[in-house]
Short mmCIF file of C-alpha atoms and ligand atoms in Angstrom, two decimals:
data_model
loop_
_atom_site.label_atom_id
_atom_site.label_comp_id
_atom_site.label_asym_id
_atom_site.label_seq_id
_atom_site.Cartn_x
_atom_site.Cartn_y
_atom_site.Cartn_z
CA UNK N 237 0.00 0.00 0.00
CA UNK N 238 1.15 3.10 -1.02
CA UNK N 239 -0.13 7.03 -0.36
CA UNK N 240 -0.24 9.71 -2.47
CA UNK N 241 3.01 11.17 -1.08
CA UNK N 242 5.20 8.11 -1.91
CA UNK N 243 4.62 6.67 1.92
CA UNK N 244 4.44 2.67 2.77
CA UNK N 245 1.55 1.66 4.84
CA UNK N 246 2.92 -1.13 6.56
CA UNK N 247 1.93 -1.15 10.13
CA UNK N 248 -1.72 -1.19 11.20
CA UNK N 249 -2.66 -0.27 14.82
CA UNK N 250 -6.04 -1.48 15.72
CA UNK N 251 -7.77 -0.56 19.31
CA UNK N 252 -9.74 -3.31 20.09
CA UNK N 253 -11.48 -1.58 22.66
CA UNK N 254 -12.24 1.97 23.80
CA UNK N 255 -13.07 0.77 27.76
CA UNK N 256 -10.01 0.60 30.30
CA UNK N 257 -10.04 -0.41 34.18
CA UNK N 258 -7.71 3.16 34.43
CA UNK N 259 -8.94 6.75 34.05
CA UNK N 260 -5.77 8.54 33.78
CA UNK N 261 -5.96 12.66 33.57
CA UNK N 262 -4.49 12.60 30.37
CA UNK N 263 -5.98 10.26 28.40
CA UNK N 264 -9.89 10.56 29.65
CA UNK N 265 -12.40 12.52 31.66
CA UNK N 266 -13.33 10.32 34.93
CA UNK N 267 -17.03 10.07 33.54
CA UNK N 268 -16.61 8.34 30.22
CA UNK N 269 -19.14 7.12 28.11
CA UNK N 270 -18.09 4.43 26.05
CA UNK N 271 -19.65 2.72 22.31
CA UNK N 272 -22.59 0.46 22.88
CA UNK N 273 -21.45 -2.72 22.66
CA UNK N 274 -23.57 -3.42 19.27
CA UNK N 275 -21.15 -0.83 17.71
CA UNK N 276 -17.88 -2.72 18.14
CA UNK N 277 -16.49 -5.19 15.53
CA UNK N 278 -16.28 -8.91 17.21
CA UNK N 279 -12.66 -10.54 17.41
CA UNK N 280 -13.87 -12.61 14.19
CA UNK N 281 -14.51 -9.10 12.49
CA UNK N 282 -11.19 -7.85 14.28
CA UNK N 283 -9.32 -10.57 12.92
CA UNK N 284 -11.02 -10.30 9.16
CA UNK N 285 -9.78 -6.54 8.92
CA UNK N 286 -6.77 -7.31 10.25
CA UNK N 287 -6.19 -10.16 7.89
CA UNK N 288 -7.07 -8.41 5.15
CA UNK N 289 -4.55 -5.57 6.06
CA UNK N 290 -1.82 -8.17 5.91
CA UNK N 291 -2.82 -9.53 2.73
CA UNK N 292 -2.30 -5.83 1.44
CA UNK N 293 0.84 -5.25 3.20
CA UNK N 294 1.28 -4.63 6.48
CA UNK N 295 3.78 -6.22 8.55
CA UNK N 296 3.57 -5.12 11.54
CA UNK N 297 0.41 -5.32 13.95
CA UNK N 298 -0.14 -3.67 17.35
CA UNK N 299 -3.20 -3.49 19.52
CA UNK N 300 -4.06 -1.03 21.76
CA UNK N 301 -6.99 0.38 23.10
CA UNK N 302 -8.48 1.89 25.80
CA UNK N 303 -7.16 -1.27 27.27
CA UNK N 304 -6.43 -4.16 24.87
CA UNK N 305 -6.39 -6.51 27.66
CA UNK N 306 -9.75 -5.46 29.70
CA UNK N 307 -11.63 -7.17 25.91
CA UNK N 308 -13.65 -10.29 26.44
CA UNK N 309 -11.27 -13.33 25.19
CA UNK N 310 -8.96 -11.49 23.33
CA UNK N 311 -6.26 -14.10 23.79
CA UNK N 312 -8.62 -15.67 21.41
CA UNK N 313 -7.61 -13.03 18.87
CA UNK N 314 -3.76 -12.65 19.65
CA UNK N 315 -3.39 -16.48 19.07
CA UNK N 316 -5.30 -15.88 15.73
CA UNK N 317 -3.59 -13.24 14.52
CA UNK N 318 -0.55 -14.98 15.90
CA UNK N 319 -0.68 -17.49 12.76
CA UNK N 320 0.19 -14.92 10.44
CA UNK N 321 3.75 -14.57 12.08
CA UNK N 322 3.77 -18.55 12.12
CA UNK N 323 3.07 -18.59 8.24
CA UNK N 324 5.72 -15.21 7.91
CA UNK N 325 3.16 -12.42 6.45
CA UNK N 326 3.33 -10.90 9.54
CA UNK N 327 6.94 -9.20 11.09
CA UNK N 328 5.64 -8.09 14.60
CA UNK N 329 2.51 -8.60 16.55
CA UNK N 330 2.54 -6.65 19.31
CA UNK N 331 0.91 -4.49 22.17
CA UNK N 332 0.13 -1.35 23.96
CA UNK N 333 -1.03 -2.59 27.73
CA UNK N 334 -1.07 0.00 30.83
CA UNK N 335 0.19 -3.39 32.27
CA UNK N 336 -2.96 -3.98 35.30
CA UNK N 337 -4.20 -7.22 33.40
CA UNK N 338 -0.53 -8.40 32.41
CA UNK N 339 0.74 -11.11 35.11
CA UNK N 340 -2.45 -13.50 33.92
CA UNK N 341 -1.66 -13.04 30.15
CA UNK N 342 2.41 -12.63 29.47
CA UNK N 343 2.74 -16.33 29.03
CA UNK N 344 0.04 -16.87 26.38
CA UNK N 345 1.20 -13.57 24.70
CA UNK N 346 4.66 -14.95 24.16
CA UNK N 347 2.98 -18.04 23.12
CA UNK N 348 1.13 -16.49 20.51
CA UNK N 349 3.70 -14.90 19.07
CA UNK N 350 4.28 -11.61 20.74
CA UNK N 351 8.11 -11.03 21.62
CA UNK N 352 7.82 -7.40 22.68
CA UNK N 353 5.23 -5.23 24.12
CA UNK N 354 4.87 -1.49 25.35
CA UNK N 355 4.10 -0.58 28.76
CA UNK N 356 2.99 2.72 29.94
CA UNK N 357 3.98 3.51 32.95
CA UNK N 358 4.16 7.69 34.26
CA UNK N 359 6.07 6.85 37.95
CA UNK N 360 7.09 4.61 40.42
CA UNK N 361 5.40 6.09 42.97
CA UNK N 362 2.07 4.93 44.53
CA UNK N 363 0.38 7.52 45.48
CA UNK N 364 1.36 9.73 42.28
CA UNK N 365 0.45 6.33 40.01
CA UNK N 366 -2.70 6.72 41.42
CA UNK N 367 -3.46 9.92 40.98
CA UNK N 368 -2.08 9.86 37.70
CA UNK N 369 -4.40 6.99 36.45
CA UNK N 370 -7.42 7.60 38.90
CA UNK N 371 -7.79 3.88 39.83
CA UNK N 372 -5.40 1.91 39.00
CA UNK N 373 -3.09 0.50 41.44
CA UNK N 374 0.88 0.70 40.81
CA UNK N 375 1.52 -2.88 42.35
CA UNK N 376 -1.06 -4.73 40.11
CA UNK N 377 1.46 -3.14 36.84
CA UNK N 378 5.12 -4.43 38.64
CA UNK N 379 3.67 -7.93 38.93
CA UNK N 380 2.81 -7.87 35.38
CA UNK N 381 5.96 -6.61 34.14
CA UNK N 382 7.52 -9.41 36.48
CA UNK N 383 5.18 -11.78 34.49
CA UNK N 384 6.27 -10.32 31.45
CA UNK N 385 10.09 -10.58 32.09
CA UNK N 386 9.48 -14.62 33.08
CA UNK N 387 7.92 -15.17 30.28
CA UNK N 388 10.47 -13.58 28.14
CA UNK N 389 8.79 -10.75 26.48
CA UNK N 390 10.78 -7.40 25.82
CA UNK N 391 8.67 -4.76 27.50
CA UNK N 392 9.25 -0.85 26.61
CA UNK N 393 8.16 1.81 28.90
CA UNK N 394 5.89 4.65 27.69
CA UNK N 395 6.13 7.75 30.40
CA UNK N 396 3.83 10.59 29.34
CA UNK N 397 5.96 13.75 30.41
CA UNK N 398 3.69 15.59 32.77
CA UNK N 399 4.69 19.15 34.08
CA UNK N 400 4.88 19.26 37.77
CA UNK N 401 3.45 15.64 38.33
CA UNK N 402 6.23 13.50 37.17
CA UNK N 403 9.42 15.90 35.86
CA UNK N 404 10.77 15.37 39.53
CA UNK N 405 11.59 11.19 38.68
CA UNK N 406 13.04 10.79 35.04
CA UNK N 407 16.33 10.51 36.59
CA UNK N 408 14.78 7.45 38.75
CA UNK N 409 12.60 5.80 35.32
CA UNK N 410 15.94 6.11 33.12
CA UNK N 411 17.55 4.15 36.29
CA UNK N 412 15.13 1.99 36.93
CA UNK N 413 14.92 0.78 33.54
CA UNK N 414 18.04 0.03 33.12
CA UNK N 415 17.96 -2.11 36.42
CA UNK N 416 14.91 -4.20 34.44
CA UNK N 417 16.35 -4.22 31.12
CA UNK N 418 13.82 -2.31 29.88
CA UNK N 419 14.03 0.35 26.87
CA UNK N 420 12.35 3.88 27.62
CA UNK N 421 10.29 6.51 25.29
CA UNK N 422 9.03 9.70 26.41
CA UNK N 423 5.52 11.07 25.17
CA UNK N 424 4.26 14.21 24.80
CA UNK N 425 1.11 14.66 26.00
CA UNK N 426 -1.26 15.42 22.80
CA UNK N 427 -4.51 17.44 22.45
CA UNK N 428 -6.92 14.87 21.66
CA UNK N 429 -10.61 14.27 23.64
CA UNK N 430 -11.66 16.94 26.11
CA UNK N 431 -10.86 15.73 29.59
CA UNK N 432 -11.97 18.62 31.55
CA UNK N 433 -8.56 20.31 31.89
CA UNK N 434 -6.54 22.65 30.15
CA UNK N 435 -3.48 20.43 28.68
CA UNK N 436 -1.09 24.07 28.57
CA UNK N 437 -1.01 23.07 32.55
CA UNK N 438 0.12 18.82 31.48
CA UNK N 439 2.66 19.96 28.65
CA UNK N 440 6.20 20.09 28.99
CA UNK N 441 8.34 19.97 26.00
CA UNK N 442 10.93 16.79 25.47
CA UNK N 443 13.36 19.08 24.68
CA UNK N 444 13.63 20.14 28.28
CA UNK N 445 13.14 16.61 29.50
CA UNK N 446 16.16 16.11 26.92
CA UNK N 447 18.32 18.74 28.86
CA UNK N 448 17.39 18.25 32.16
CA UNK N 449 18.65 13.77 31.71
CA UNK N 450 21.65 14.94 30.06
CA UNK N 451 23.18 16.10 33.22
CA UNK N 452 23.16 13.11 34.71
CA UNK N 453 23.53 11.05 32.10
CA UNK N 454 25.23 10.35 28.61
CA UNK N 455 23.07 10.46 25.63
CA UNK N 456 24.18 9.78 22.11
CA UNK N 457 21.53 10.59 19.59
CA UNK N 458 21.37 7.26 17.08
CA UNK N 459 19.58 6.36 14.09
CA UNK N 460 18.01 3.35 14.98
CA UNK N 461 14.40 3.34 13.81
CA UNK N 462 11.17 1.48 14.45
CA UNK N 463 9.33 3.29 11.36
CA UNK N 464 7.53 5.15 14.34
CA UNK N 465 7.64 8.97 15.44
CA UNK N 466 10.44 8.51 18.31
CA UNK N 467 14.15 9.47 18.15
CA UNK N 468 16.70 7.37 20.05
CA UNK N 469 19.45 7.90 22.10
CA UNK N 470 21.92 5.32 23.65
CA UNK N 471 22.17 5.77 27.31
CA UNK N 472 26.26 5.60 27.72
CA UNK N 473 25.63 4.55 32.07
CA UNK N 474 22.56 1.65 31.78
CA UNK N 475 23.56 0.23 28.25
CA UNK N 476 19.33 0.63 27.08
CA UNK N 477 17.96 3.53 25.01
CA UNK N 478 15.50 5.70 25.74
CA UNK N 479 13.36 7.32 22.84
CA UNK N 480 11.59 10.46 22.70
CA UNK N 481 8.26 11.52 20.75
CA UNK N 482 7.57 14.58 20.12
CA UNK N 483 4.67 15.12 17.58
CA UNK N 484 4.28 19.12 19.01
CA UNK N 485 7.96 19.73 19.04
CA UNK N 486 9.17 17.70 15.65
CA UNK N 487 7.38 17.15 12.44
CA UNK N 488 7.53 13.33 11.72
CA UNK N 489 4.86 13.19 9.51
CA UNK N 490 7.06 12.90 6.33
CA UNK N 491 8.22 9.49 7.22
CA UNK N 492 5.01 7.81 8.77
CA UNK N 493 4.06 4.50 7.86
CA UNK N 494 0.97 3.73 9.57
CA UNK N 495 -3.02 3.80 9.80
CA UNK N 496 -4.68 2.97 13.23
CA UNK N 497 -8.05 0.88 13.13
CA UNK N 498 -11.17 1.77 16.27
CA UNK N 499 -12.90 -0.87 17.76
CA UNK N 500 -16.18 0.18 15.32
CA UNK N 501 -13.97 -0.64 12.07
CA UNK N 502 -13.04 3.11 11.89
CA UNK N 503 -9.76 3.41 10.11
CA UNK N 504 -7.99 7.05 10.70
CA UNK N 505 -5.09 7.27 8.37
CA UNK N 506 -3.57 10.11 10.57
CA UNK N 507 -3.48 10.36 14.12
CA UNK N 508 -3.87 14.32 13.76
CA UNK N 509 -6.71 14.32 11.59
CA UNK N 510 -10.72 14.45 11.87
CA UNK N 511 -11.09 12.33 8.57
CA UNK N 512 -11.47 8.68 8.67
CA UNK N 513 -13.08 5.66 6.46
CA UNK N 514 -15.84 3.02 7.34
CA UNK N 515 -14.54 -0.28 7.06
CA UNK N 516 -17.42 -1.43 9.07
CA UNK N 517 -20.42 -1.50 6.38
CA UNK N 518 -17.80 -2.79 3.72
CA UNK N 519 -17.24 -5.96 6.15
CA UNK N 520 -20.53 -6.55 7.07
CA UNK N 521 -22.10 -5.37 3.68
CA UNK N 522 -20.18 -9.41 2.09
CA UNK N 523 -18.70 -12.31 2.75
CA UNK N 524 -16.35 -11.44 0.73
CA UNK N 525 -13.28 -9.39 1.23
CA UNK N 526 -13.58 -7.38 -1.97
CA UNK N 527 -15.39 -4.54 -0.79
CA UNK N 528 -13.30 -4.66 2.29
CA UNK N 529 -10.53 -4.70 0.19
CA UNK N 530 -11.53 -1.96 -2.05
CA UNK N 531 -12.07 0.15 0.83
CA UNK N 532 -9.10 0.22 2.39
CA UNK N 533 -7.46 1.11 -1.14
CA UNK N 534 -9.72 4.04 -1.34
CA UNK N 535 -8.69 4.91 2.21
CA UNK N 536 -5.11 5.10 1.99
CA UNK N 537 -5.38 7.01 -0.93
CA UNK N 538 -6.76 9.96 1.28
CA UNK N 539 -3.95 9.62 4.06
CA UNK N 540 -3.07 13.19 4.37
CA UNK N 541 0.48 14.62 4.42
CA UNK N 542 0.12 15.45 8.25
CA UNK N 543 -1.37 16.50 11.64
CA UNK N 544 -2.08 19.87 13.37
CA UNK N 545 -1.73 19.41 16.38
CA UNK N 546 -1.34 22.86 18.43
CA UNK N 547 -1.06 23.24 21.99
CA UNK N 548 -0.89 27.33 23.58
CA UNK N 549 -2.85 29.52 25.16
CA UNK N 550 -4.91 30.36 22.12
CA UNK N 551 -6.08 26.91 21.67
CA UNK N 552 -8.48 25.79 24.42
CA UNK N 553 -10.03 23.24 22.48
CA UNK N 554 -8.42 19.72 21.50
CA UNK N 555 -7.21 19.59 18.15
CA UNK N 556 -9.12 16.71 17.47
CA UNK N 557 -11.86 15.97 19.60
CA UNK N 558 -11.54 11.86 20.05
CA UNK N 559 -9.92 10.82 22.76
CA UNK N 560 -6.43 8.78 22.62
CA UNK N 561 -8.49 6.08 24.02
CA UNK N 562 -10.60 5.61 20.49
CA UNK N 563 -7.47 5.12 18.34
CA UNK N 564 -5.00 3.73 20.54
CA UNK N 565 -2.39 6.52 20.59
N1 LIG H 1399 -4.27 1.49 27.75
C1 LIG H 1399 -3.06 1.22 27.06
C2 LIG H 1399 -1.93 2.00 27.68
O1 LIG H 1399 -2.17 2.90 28.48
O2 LIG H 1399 -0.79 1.70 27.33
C3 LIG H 1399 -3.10 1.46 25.57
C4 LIG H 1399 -3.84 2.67 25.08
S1 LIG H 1399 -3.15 4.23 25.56
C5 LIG H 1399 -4.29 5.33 24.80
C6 LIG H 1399 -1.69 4.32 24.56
C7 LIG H 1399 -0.66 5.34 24.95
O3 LIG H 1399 -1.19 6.63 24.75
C8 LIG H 1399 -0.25 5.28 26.41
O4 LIG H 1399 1.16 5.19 26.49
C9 LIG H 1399 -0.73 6.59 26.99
O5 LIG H 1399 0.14 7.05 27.98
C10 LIG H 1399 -0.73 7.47 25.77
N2 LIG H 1399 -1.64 8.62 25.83
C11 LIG H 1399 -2.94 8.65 26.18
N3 LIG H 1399 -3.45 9.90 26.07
C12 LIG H 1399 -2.44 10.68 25.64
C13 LIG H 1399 -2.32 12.07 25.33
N4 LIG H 1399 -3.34 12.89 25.42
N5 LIG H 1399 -1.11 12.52 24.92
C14 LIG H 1399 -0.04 11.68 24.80
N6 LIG H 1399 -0.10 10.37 25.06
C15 LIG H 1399 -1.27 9.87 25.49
FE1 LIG H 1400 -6.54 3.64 29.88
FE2 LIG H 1400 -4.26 3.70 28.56
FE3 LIG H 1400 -5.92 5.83 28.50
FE4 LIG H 1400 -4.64 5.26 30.73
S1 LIG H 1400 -3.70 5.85 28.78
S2 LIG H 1400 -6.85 5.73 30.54
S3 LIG H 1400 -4.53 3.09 30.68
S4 LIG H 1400 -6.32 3.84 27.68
#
């Protein structure tokens, strides 16, 4: 699959649910209403779409969410997908997890396939993890990255950067992963989904993140690539890199190889961007895959050259008004 600016669409995120057991202040307002349940694809439909995606192309699969792991049975759906990196049309098949639901599934994740998987994870400390993600509980997460690590899964960390809630302990998460083994990217928070707070207050630039690790630590900018928005840098002390994205502070648009999938069979070819194709009626409209098939074509030749996201004082309102939760980040 190829766009109209010369981009390969290889890598297909799909949130395969918009619910989650967390409410963190970033990502959703504490009330959230979520789809009816008649509006989300089932894992057969999930794994159709998907399917179809790798017959086009892609070779790399994550799912996210909300929460991918909170979804009835969807080990059901890893191990399915799973036999597309068993027959080698599929690279990676991965996850996004906030971790709460991981020591009962790292075992069958490796099993189906999965080698590495992303874990977000803001701080270390229990009180702020709670306050942070409203009801989750910091403990449940360690014992599922302990699962993870026995069960020989690479985990990265996710931190959102958050100004004045967790710029006091990036020193301690660029320690601590390198005490796990664990590699490290730093997010900044975007404007999507109105939460009920003003995200000028949550946003603090990578750059200064950038300058306030390098005085305790020695960072060597590299050019490894995952095809994703992040730069890398080799952390001289712990041996692991940490990576930085920084869709307000860097345009990474040119290079961007990917189109994210909702839950409803809602495919957004840019993370930025209001527009969006129904994949839905085309699967459910046949048994075949041809008008599946044609729509995605017709899809990802409207992926647009890039976002807009803004975040200042001018700009009360998110720049796109779904929240992360719908598309998976
Ligand atoms: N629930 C899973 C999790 O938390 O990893 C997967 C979905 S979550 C939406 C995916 C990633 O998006 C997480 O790392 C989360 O921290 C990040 N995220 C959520 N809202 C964000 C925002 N407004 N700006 C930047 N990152 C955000
Ligand atoms: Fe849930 Fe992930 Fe959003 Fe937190 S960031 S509320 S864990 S979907």
């Amino acid at each position: 699959m190829i766009d109209p600016f010369g981009r390969h669409v290889s890598y297909l995120r799909v949130s395969v649910t918009d619910r989650c057991d967390f409410r963190c202040v970033y990502c959703m307002a504490e009330d959230m209403t979520f789809l009816p349940k008649a509006e989300i694809l089932s894992l057969e439909e999930l794994d159709r779409v998907c399917s179809a995606f790798i017959r086009k192309g892609v070779r790399k699969l994550r799912l996210t969410g909300g929460e991918p792991l909170v979804r009835r049975n969807i080990m059901q759906l890893v191990r399915s997908l799973g036999r597309h990196i068993d027959a080698g049309a599929l690279d990676e098949l991965t996850l996004t997890t906030n971790g709460s639901q991981l020591a009962r599934h790292a075992e069958a994740l490796r099993e189906a396939g999965v080698e590495r998987i992303n874990v977000s994870l803001d701080t270390l400390d229990p009180e702020k993890f709670k306050e942070i993600t409203r009801w989750g509980r910091l403990e449940k997460v360690t014992e599922g990255l302990d699962a993870a690590k026995a069960a020989g899964l690479k985990v990265k960390i996710n931190t959102v950067a958050l100004k004045g809630v967790n710029d006091g302990e990036f020193d301690r998460l660029v320690e601590w992963c390198g005490e796990q083994g664990f590699d490290l990217t730093f997010i900044e928070v975007m404007p999507m989904g109105d939460i009920g707070e003003t995200r000028v207050d949550q946003y603090l630039p990578l750059s200064m993140v950038r300058s306030q690790l390098q005085k305790n630590w020695t960072l060597t900018e590299t050019n490894y690539q995952t095809g994703g928005p992040a730069r890398y840098y080799d952390v001289a002390e712990t041996g692991r890199r940490i990576g930085m994205i920084t869709p307000l502070t860097h345009n990474f648009c040119e290079s961007c190889n990917r189109v994210r999938l909702t839950c409803t069979g809602t495919l957004y070819m840019c993370l930025g961007q209001e527009d969006a194709a129904d994949l839905r009626t085309p699967l459910r409209a046949s048994e075949s895959d041809g008008p599946l098939e044609a729509a995605i074509d017709e899809a990802i030749g409207r992926k647009p050259k890039g976002h807009d996201f803004i975040i200042d004082r001018r700009h009360k309102k998110p720049a796109v008004a779904r929240h992360m939760s719908v598309t998976g980040g």
